[in-house]
Amino acid sequence: MTSTKNNLRYVCHKNMFDAKTNDYMLRTKAYTEIENLQVSKRQDIVQQLLNTMVNEIETLLTTLYDHELITTLQYHQMNCRPATIHLDYMSFNPTTDEYEEVMFEPSIISTLSPLMPICRYLHRLLAPLYYNQVARLTTVTKGADLIQRLEFYQQQGYLQSSTYFISICIRDPYESISHSELLKNLKHFLDDYIMDDKIQGMNLMAIIKLTEFLLQHQYFLYNNCIYQQVQGGGTGLYFLELLIDIYLFYWQQTILAYQNQNEIFVRCFSNLFLTSNEAKEKLELIFDKIKKKDSYIQYDIQMKTEHIHFLDAQIHHWHKQTLQTEVYHDWKVEPYIMPTMYDASAFSSWNLIQTALIRAVLCCAQVEDFQHEQQYIEYSYIFNRFSFNYIRESLDNFFTHFQVSDLTLYYDQATYDVLRRSVRQYDEENKEKIMKSREETQKQCIWYSYSNLTGSDLYRAKQNPRELLPAYLYDNFDSQGITIEIVHLAKYPSNTN
């Protein structure tokens, strides 16, 4: 089976897999079995459930529209479904926790869910407000985003020999928070950050009603049984990830209240990193209070003064307040697998070698550390039987693009510093593009086209989406102000519709 860590496969005995996945479902108490299809033998139960959901969605949207809580355009965008709808299905994928113990995490496919149009629209509506404004300063998407803050922290003299680097990994973020708590924090968020009673023409009460509907109708298939998720939000309906993000935003305020304003605090969904110059005993007391205050959030915590990693960034704190940063590698599986990237979508026009080089530059302050990382990247590709010509061409294109071809001949810190400034600027420009895209899609009417394309073919299709349209529709979309977005069509089991 494929791991949640890209490019890695895991083999285990079926008994072990069954034991761990069953334990997960029992421990989290997030799922309720609705019907065992092997026992009931009812062939039409899935279709009946889908029909019921479609009818209830239609009724809800009509009611909201009749009460002028949503606009005509919003009604049609949230009521637009693909020709074929499917019930979500869940699978478990292996990963490792902070202590490198193998565990299994659920993954739910919802691409063709009848809930997806509502999910997409609510995400487009609220994501710009949350990610671009409210949580912009504390949100990161990859370990490299932390490095520049650490370097500034050191330059300002805040890094001491006794400084603690603290990483927190929240357990089971998709399954641990009750629906009532998620809704309560969403209401707080809307009240705190939306001054009017509407956003883009949608009444705030409609947002609450639609979110409540999403939470209460999370049905999926697993092991030939229909389940309902009664706590948390599934991974497939990505608006629910934003909902969990909002909950964690309010939860983290307790940590920030104890923290000195000069310290670092960042979060990438369920992974947090912060610095502190408090005594360890005081820190332990603070985190004990935080755990007791919110029983929904359980986490693993590491407090180190010398070496720690956060996502894919490795941090070393040597004597005399010397900071060294580089790319983190799990040496039990690397370099036998291809580089595993966080947030690789930000650099989707590059191949994986070039994306890994960008990460290396963002993480490594010293040219020697970059040189070692470049060698690691080359070795991992050689091990995976890529040609020397392909590897060399990718490297040359990278250095040529950033106008530092001299680094292919000799490694010089001054030239590397030039490269680093250019790559950082490139990274910041990508972040700005993502923010701008969020702002634009909030206002757009988007028509979703489903495609079986993958990889570079899917990327090219997304650049020219009209080419996938039927001829009679080709010229009409621009004139109607409709934007087309290509969605990869996941494979569904035959019993999901």
Coordinates of C-alpha atoms in Angstrom, one line a residue:
M1 CA 0.0 0.0 0.0
T2 CA 1.1 3.6 -0.6
S3 CA 2.2 5.7 2.4
T4 CA 1.0 9.2 3.1
K5 CA 4.7 10.0 2.6
N6 CA 5.0 10.4 -1.2
N7 CA 6.8 7.7 -3.2
L8 CA 7.0 5.2 -0.4
R9 CA 5.2 1.9 -0.2
Y10 CA 4.6 -0.2 2.9
V11 CA 4.1 -3.9 3.2
C12 CA 2.6 -5.6 6.3
H13 CA 0.5 -8.6 7.3
K14 CA -3.2 -8.2 6.9
N15 CA -3.9 -9.1 10.5
M16 CA -1.7 -6.2 11.6
F17 CA -3.4 -3.9 9.3
D18 CA -6.9 -4.9 10.4
A19 CA -5.9 -4.7 14.1
K20 CA -4.5 -1.2 13.8
T21 CA -7.3 0.2 11.7
N22 CA -10.0 -1.3 13.9
D23 CA -8.2 0.1 17.0
Y24 CA -8.1 3.5 15.3
M25 CA -11.9 3.6 14.6
L26 CA -12.7 2.4 18.1
R27 CA -10.2 4.8 19.8
T28 CA -11.3 7.9 18.0
K29 CA -15.1 7.2 18.4
A30 CA -15.6 9.3 15.3
Y31 CA -17.5 6.8 13.2
T32 CA -20.9 5.0 13.6
E33 CA -21.8 2.0 11.5
I34 CA -25.1 2.6 9.6
E35 CA -25.4 -0.6 7.6
N36 CA -23.4 -3.7 6.9
L37 CA -23.9 -4.4 3.2
Q38 CA -22.7 -8.0 3.5
V39 CA -25.4 -8.8 6.1
S40 CA -28.3 -6.8 4.7
K41 CA -27.7 -7.8 1.0
R42 CA -29.6 -4.6 0.0
Q43 CA -28.3 -3.7 -3.4
D44 CA -30.1 -0.3 -3.5
I45 CA -29.2 1.1 -0.1
V46 CA -26.3 3.2 -1.4
Q47 CA -28.5 4.7 -4.2
Q48 CA -31.3 5.4 -1.7
L49 CA -28.9 7.2 0.6
L50 CA -27.5 9.3 -2.3
N51 CA -31.0 10.2 -3.5
T52 CA -32.0 11.2 0.0
M53 CA -28.9 13.5 0.3
V54 CA -29.6 15.1 -3.1
N55 CA -33.3 15.8 -2.1
E56 CA -32.3 17.2 1.3
I57 CA -29.6 19.5 -0.4
E58 CA -32.2 20.7 -2.8
T59 CA -34.7 21.4 0.0
L60 CA -32.1 23.2 2.1
L61 CA -30.8 25.4 -0.8
T62 CA -34.3 26.3 -1.9
T63 CA -35.3 27.3 1.7
L64 CA -32.2 29.5 2.0
Y65 CA -32.9 31.1 -1.4
D66 CA -36.5 31.7 -0.6
H67 CA -35.5 33.5 2.6
E68 CA -33.0 35.5 0.6
L69 CA -30.1 34.1 2.6
I70 CA -28.2 33.2 -0.5
T71 CA -28.1 34.7 -4.0
T72 CA -29.3 33.1 -7.3
L73 CA -25.7 32.5 -8.4
Q74 CA -24.8 30.9 -5.1
Y75 CA -27.8 28.6 -5.3
H76 CA -26.8 27.3 -8.7
Q77 CA -23.2 26.9 -7.9
M78 CA -24.0 24.8 -4.8
N79 CA -26.7 22.8 -6.5
C80 CA -24.6 21.9 -9.6
R81 CA -23.6 18.2 -9.5
P82 CA -21.8 16.0 -11.9
A83 CA -23.9 13.6 -14.0
T84 CA -22.8 10.7 -11.8
I85 CA -22.5 11.0 -8.0
H86 CA -20.9 8.5 -5.6
L87 CA -20.9 7.9 -1.9
D88 CA -17.5 8.7 -0.3
Y89 CA -15.2 5.9 0.5
M90 CA -12.5 5.6 3.0
S91 CA -9.1 3.8 3.0
F92 CA -6.2 3.7 5.5
N93 CA -2.7 4.7 4.5
P94 CA 0.5 4.0 6.5
T95 CA 2.6 6.8 8.0
T96 CA 4.9 7.3 11.0
D97 CA 4.3 9.5 14.1
E98 CA 6.8 11.7 15.9
Y99 CA 8.4 8.6 17.4
E100 CA 8.7 6.9 14.0
E101 CA 6.1 4.2 15.0
V102 CA 4.1 3.0 12.0
M103 CA 0.4 4.0 12.2
F104 CA -2.5 4.1 9.8
E105 CA -4.4 7.3 8.9
P106 CA -7.8 7.4 7.2
S107 CA -8.2 9.1 3.8
I108 CA -11.7 9.8 2.4
I109 CA -12.4 10.3 -1.3
S110 CA -15.2 12.8 -1.8
T111 CA -14.6 14.1 -5.4
L112 CA -18.1 13.0 -6.6
S113 CA -19.9 13.5 -3.3
P114 CA -23.3 15.3 -3.6
L115 CA -21.9 17.5 -0.8
M116 CA -18.9 18.7 -2.8
P117 CA -20.5 21.7 -4.5
I118 CA -21.4 23.2 -1.2
C119 CA -18.0 22.3 0.2
R120 CA -16.2 24.0 -2.7
Y121 CA -18.2 27.1 -2.5
L122 CA -17.9 27.6 1.3
H123 CA -14.2 27.0 1.1
R124 CA -13.8 29.6 -1.7
L125 CA -15.9 32.0 0.3
L126 CA -14.0 31.9 3.7
A127 CA -10.5 30.8 2.7
P128 CA -9.4 34.3 1.6
L129 CA -10.6 35.8 4.9
Y130 CA -8.9 33.2 7.1
Y131 CA -5.6 32.4 5.2
N132 CA -5.0 35.8 3.6
Q133 CA -6.0 38.0 6.6
V134 CA -6.8 36.5 10.0
A135 CA -4.1 33.7 10.2
R136 CA -1.6 34.9 7.7
L137 CA 1.2 35.7 10.2
T138 CA 1.0 32.4 12.0
T139 CA 0.3 30.0 9.1
V140 CA 3.0 28.1 7.2
T141 CA 2.7 25.4 4.5
K142 CA 6.2 23.9 4.7
G143 CA 9.2 23.7 7.0
A144 CA 11.2 26.1 4.9
D145 CA 8.7 28.9 5.8
L146 CA 10.2 28.8 9.3
I147 CA 13.8 29.4 8.4
Q148 CA 13.8 33.1 7.6
R149 CA 12.0 33.8 10.9
L150 CA 14.6 31.8 12.8
E151 CA 17.4 33.8 11.1
F152 CA 15.8 37.1 12.0
Y153 CA 15.2 35.8 15.6
Q154 CA 19.0 35.1 15.8
Q155 CA 19.9 38.5 14.3
Q156 CA 17.8 40.3 16.9
G157 CA 19.7 38.6 19.7
Y158 CA 16.8 36.5 21.0
L159 CA 18.5 33.1 20.4
Q160 CA 20.2 32.1 23.6
S161 CA 22.0 29.0 24.7
S162 CA 19.0 28.1 26.8
T163 CA 16.4 28.8 24.1
Y164 CA 13.9 26.0 23.7
F165 CA 12.7 24.9 20.3
I166 CA 9.2 23.4 20.8
S167 CA 7.3 21.2 18.2
I168 CA 3.8 20.0 18.8
C169 CA 1.9 17.4 16.7
I170 CA -1.8 17.3 17.3
R171 CA -3.2 13.8 17.3
D172 CA -6.2 12.8 15.1
P173 CA -7.2 16.4 14.1
Y174 CA -9.8 15.2 11.7
E175 CA -11.6 13.0 14.2
S176 CA -11.1 14.5 17.7
I177 CA -13.3 17.7 17.7
S178 CA -17.1 17.5 18.2
H179 CA -19.4 19.0 15.6
S180 CA -20.9 21.4 18.2
E181 CA -17.5 22.8 19.0
L182 CA -16.6 23.2 15.3
L183 CA -19.8 25.1 14.7
K184 CA -19.4 27.2 17.9
N185 CA -15.9 28.4 16.8
L186 CA -17.1 29.1 13.3
K187 CA -19.8 31.4 14.7
H188 CA -17.1 33.1 16.8
F189 CA -15.0 33.5 13.7
L190 CA -17.8 35.0 11.6
D191 CA -18.8 37.4 14.4
D192 CA -15.2 38.4 15.0
Y193 CA -14.1 39.1 11.4
I194 CA -17.1 39.9 9.3
M195 CA -18.6 43.3 10.3
D196 CA -21.8 42.9 8.2
D197 CA -24.3 40.1 8.4
K198 CA -23.3 39.0 4.8
I199 CA -20.2 38.0 2.9
Q200 CA -20.3 38.1 -0.9
G201 CA -24.1 38.3 -0.7
M202 CA -24.4 35.2 1.6
N203 CA -26.0 35.7 5.0
L204 CA -23.9 34.4 7.9
M205 CA -26.8 32.3 9.1
A206 CA -26.7 30.4 5.7
I207 CA -23.0 29.6 6.3
I208 CA -23.9 28.1 9.6
K209 CA -26.8 26.1 8.3
L210 CA -24.8 24.8 5.3
T211 CA -21.8 23.9 7.5
E212 CA -24.1 22.1 9.9
F213 CA -25.6 20.1 7.0
L214 CA -22.1 19.1 5.8
L215 CA -21.1 17.9 9.3
Q216 CA -24.3 15.9 9.8
H217 CA -24.2 14.1 6.4
Q218 CA -20.7 12.7 6.2
Y219 CA -21.5 9.2 5.0
F220 CA -18.9 6.9 3.4
L221 CA -18.2 3.2 2.6
Y222 CA -15.5 1.2 4.3
N223 CA -15.1 -2.6 4.3
N224 CA -18.5 -3.0 2.6
C225 CA -20.2 -1.1 5.4
I226 CA -21.8 2.3 5.4
Y227 CA -20.5 4.6 8.1
Q228 CA -21.3 8.1 9.3
Q229 CA -18.6 10.4 10.7
V230 CA -20.2 11.8 13.9
Q231 CA -17.1 13.7 15.2
G232 CA -14.7 15.9 13.3
G233 CA -14.6 16.3 9.5
G234 CA -13.4 13.9 6.8
T235 CA -10.3 14.6 4.7
G236 CA -12.1 14.6 1.4
L237 CA -14.4 17.6 2.1
Y238 CA -11.7 20.2 2.3
F239 CA -13.9 23.0 3.7
L240 CA -14.0 20.9 6.9
E241 CA -10.2 21.2 7.0
L242 CA -10.6 24.9 7.0
L243 CA -13.2 24.5 9.8
I244 CA -10.7 22.5 11.9
D245 CA -8.1 25.2 11.1
I246 CA -10.4 27.9 12.5
Y247 CA -11.0 25.8 15.7
L248 CA -7.2 25.4 16.1
F249 CA -6.7 29.1 15.6
Y250 CA -8.8 29.8 18.6
W251 CA -7.2 27.0 20.6
Q252 CA -3.7 28.3 19.9
Q253 CA -4.6 31.7 21.4
T254 CA -4.0 30.2 24.9
I255 CA -0.4 29.3 23.9
L256 CA 0.1 32.8 22.5
A257 CA -1.2 34.4 25.7
Y258 CA 1.7 32.8 27.6
Q259 CA 4.3 33.6 25.0
N260 CA 6.6 36.6 24.9
Q261 CA 5.9 38.8 21.8
N262 CA 9.6 38.4 20.6
E263 CA 9.2 34.6 20.3
I264 CA 8.3 32.6 17.2
F265 CA 5.0 30.8 16.7
V266 CA 3.8 29.1 13.5
R267 CA 1.4 26.4 12.6
C268 CA 0.9 24.1 9.6
F269 CA -2.6 22.6 10.3
S270 CA -1.8 20.1 13.1
N271 CA 1.9 20.8 13.4
L272 CA 3.1 23.7 15.5
F273 CA 6.5 25.2 16.2
L274 CA 7.4 27.9 18.8
T275 CA 10.4 29.2 20.6
S276 CA 10.7 30.1 24.3
N277 CA 13.3 31.4 26.7
E278 CA 11.3 30.3 29.8
A279 CA 12.5 27.6 32.2
K280 CA 11.5 24.0 31.2
E281 CA 9.6 23.5 34.4
K282 CA 7.5 26.6 33.7
L283 CA 6.9 25.5 30.1
E284 CA 5.7 22.0 31.3
L285 CA 3.3 23.7 33.8
I286 CA 1.9 25.9 31.0
F287 CA 1.3 23.0 28.6
D288 CA -0.3 20.9 31.4
K289 CA -2.8 23.8 31.9
I290 CA -3.5 23.9 28.2
K291 CA -4.2 20.2 28.0
K292 CA -6.6 20.3 30.9
K293 CA -8.4 23.3 29.4
D294 CA -9.4 21.6 26.1
S295 CA -10.0 17.8 26.3
Y296 CA -10.6 17.6 22.5
I297 CA -7.0 18.4 21.6
Q298 CA -4.4 15.8 22.5
Y299 CA -0.8 16.2 21.2
D300 CA 2.8 15.0 21.3
I301 CA 5.3 17.6 22.3
Q302 CA 9.1 17.9 22.0
M303 CA 11.2 20.6 23.7
K304 CA 14.8 20.7 22.6
T305 CA 17.6 23.2 23.0
E306 CA 19.9 21.8 20.3
H307 CA 18.4 19.7 17.5
I308 CA 14.8 19.5 16.3
H309 CA 12.9 19.2 13.0
F310 CA 9.7 20.8 11.9
L311 CA 8.0 19.3 8.9
D312 CA 10.9 19.0 6.3
A313 CA 13.2 21.5 8.0
Q314 CA 16.1 20.4 10.3
I315 CA 17.3 22.9 12.9
H316 CA 20.6 22.7 14.8
H317 CA 21.5 25.1 17.6
W318 CA 25.2 24.8 18.3
H319 CA 27.2 26.4 21.1
K320 CA 27.6 30.3 21.1
Q321 CA 24.1 30.7 19.7
T322 CA 25.1 29.3 16.2
L323 CA 22.2 28.4 14.1
Q324 CA 22.4 25.8 11.3
T325 CA 19.4 24.8 9.1
E326 CA 19.1 22.2 6.5
V327 CA 16.6 19.7 4.9
Y328 CA 15.3 17.0 7.3
H329 CA 15.5 13.4 6.1
D330 CA 14.1 10.2 7.6
W331 CA 17.2 8.0 7.0
K332 CA 15.2 4.8 7.5
V333 CA 13.6 5.3 4.1
E334 CA 15.8 7.9 2.4
P335 CA 17.6 8.1 0.0
Y336 CA 15.9 5.0 -1.4
I337 CA 12.7 7.0 -2.2
M338 CA 12.3 10.2 -4.2
P339 CA 12.3 13.5 -2.3
T340 CA 9.2 13.9 -0.2
M341 CA 7.8 17.5 -0.5
Y342 CA 5.5 19.6 1.6
D343 CA 3.4 22.1 -0.5
A344 CA 4.9 21.0 -3.8
S345 CA 1.9 22.4 -5.6
A346 CA 3.3 25.9 -5.1
F347 CA 6.0 25.0 -7.6
S348 CA 4.0 22.8 -10.0
S349 CA 5.6 24.1 -13.2
W350 CA 9.0 22.6 -12.0
N351 CA 9.9 19.0 -12.0
L352 CA 10.6 17.3 -8.7
I353 CA 14.4 17.7 -8.9
Q354 CA 14.1 21.5 -9.3
T355 CA 11.4 21.7 -6.6
A356 CA 13.7 19.8 -4.2
L357 CA 16.5 22.2 -5.1
I358 CA 14.2 25.2 -4.3
R359 CA 13.5 23.6 -0.9
A360 CA 17.2 23.0 -0.3
V361 CA 18.0 26.7 -1.0
L362 CA 15.2 27.9 1.3
C363 CA 16.4 25.6 4.1
C364 CA 20.2 25.8 3.9
A365 CA 21.9 29.0 4.9
Q366 CA 25.4 27.7 4.1
V367 CA 26.6 26.7 0.7
E368 CA 28.2 23.5 2.1
D369 CA 24.8 22.3 3.4
F370 CA 23.3 23.1 0.0
Q371 CA 26.0 21.1 -1.7
H372 CA 25.4 18.1 0.5
E373 CA 21.6 18.3 -0.2
Q374 CA 22.2 18.6 -3.9
Q375 CA 24.3 15.5 -3.8
Y376 CA 21.6 13.7 -1.8
I377 CA 19.0 14.7 -4.5
E378 CA 21.3 13.4 -7.3
Y379 CA 22.0 10.1 -5.5
S380 CA 18.3 9.5 -4.8
Y381 CA 17.5 9.9 -8.5
I382 CA 20.4 7.7 -9.6
F383 CA 19.2 5.0 -7.1
N384 CA 15.7 5.2 -8.8
R385 CA 17.3 4.7 -12.2
F386 CA 16.9 8.1 -13.7
S387 CA 19.5 8.9 -16.5
F388 CA 22.5 11.1 -15.8
N389 CA 21.5 13.3 -18.7
Y390 CA 18.0 14.0 -17.2
I391 CA 19.5 14.8 -13.8
R392 CA 22.2 17.1 -15.2
E393 CA 19.7 18.9 -17.5
S394 CA 17.4 19.5 -14.6
L395 CA 20.2 20.9 -12.5
D396 CA 21.5 23.1 -15.3
N397 CA 18.0 24.5 -16.0
F398 CA 17.6 25.4 -12.3
F399 CA 20.9 27.3 -12.0
T400 CA 20.4 29.0 -15.4
H401 CA 16.9 30.1 -14.4
F402 CA 18.2 31.8 -11.3
Q403 CA 21.2 33.2 -13.2
V404 CA 23.9 31.5 -11.0
S405 CA 25.5 29.1 -13.5
D406 CA 28.8 29.6 -11.7
L407 CA 27.6 27.3 -8.9
T408 CA 27.7 24.4 -11.3
L409 CA 31.5 24.9 -11.5
Y410 CA 32.4 25.8 -7.9
Y411 CA 30.6 26.4 -4.6
D412 CA 31.0 30.0 -3.5
Q413 CA 29.1 31.4 -0.5
A414 CA 28.7 34.9 -2.1
T415 CA 27.2 33.4 -5.2
Y416 CA 25.0 31.1 -3.2
D417 CA 23.8 34.1 -1.2
V418 CA 22.7 35.7 -4.5
L419 CA 20.9 32.5 -5.4
R420 CA 19.2 32.4 -2.0
R421 CA 17.9 35.9 -2.3
S422 CA 16.5 35.1 -5.8
V423 CA 14.8 31.9 -4.6
R424 CA 13.3 33.6 -1.6
Q425 CA 11.9 36.3 -3.8
Y426 CA 10.5 33.6 -6.1
D427 CA 8.9 31.8 -3.1
E428 CA 7.3 35.0 -1.8
E429 CA 6.0 35.8 -5.3
N430 CA 4.4 32.3 -5.4
K431 CA 2.7 32.9 -2.0
E432 CA 1.4 36.2 -3.3
K433 CA 0.0 34.5 -6.4
I434 CA -1.8 31.9 -4.2
M435 CA -3.3 34.7 -2.0
K436 CA -4.4 36.6 -5.1
S437 CA -5.9 33.4 -6.6
R438 CA -7.9 32.9 -3.4
E439 CA -9.3 36.5 -3.6
E440 CA -10.2 36.0 -7.3
T441 CA -11.9 32.6 -6.9
Q442 CA -14.0 34.0 -4.0
K443 CA -15.8 36.2 -6.5
Q444 CA -15.9 33.9 -9.5
C445 CA -18.5 31.6 -10.9
I446 CA -16.6 28.3 -11.4
W447 CA -17.7 25.4 -13.6
Y448 CA -15.9 22.1 -12.6
S449 CA -14.8 19.7 -15.3
Y450 CA -13.8 16.1 -14.3
S451 CA -10.8 14.4 -16.0
N452 CA -8.9 11.2 -15.7
L453 CA -5.7 13.0 -16.6
T454 CA -2.8 12.8 -14.1
G455 CA 0.7 14.4 -13.6
S456 CA 2.0 16.8 -16.2
D457 CA -1.0 16.1 -18.5
L458 CA -3.4 17.3 -15.8
Y459 CA -1.2 20.3 -15.1
R460 CA -1.3 21.3 -18.8
A461 CA -5.0 20.8 -18.9
K462 CA -5.4 23.1 -16.0
Q463 CA -3.5 25.7 -17.8
N464 CA -5.8 25.5 -20.9
P465 CA -9.1 24.1 -19.4
R466 CA -11.3 25.1 -22.3
E467 CA -9.7 22.5 -24.5
L468 CA -11.5 19.8 -22.6
L469 CA -14.9 21.3 -23.2
P470 CA -17.3 20.1 -25.9
A471 CA -17.1 22.2 -29.1
Y472 CA -20.6 23.8 -28.6
L473 CA -19.5 25.1 -25.2
Y474 CA -16.0 26.2 -26.1
D475 CA -16.8 29.9 -27.0
N476 CA -19.6 30.5 -24.5
F477 CA -17.8 30.4 -21.1
D478 CA -15.8 33.7 -21.4
S479 CA -18.8 35.7 -22.5
Q480 CA -20.8 34.4 -19.5
G481 CA -18.0 35.2 -17.1
I482 CA -17.7 31.5 -16.0
T483 CA -14.3 30.1 -15.0
I484 CA -13.5 26.5 -15.7
E485 CA -11.5 24.4 -13.3
I486 CA -10.2 20.9 -14.1
V487 CA -10.6 18.3 -11.3
H488 CA -8.8 14.9 -11.3
L489 CA -11.4 12.1 -11.2
A490 CA -10.5 9.6 -8.5
K491 CA -11.2 5.9 -9.0
Y492 CA -14.3 4.8 -7.1
P493 CA -15.3 1.2 -6.1
S494 CA -18.2 -0.1 -8.0
N495 CA -20.5 -0.2 -4.9
T496 CA -20.4 3.6 -4.2
N497 CA -23.3 4.5 -6.5

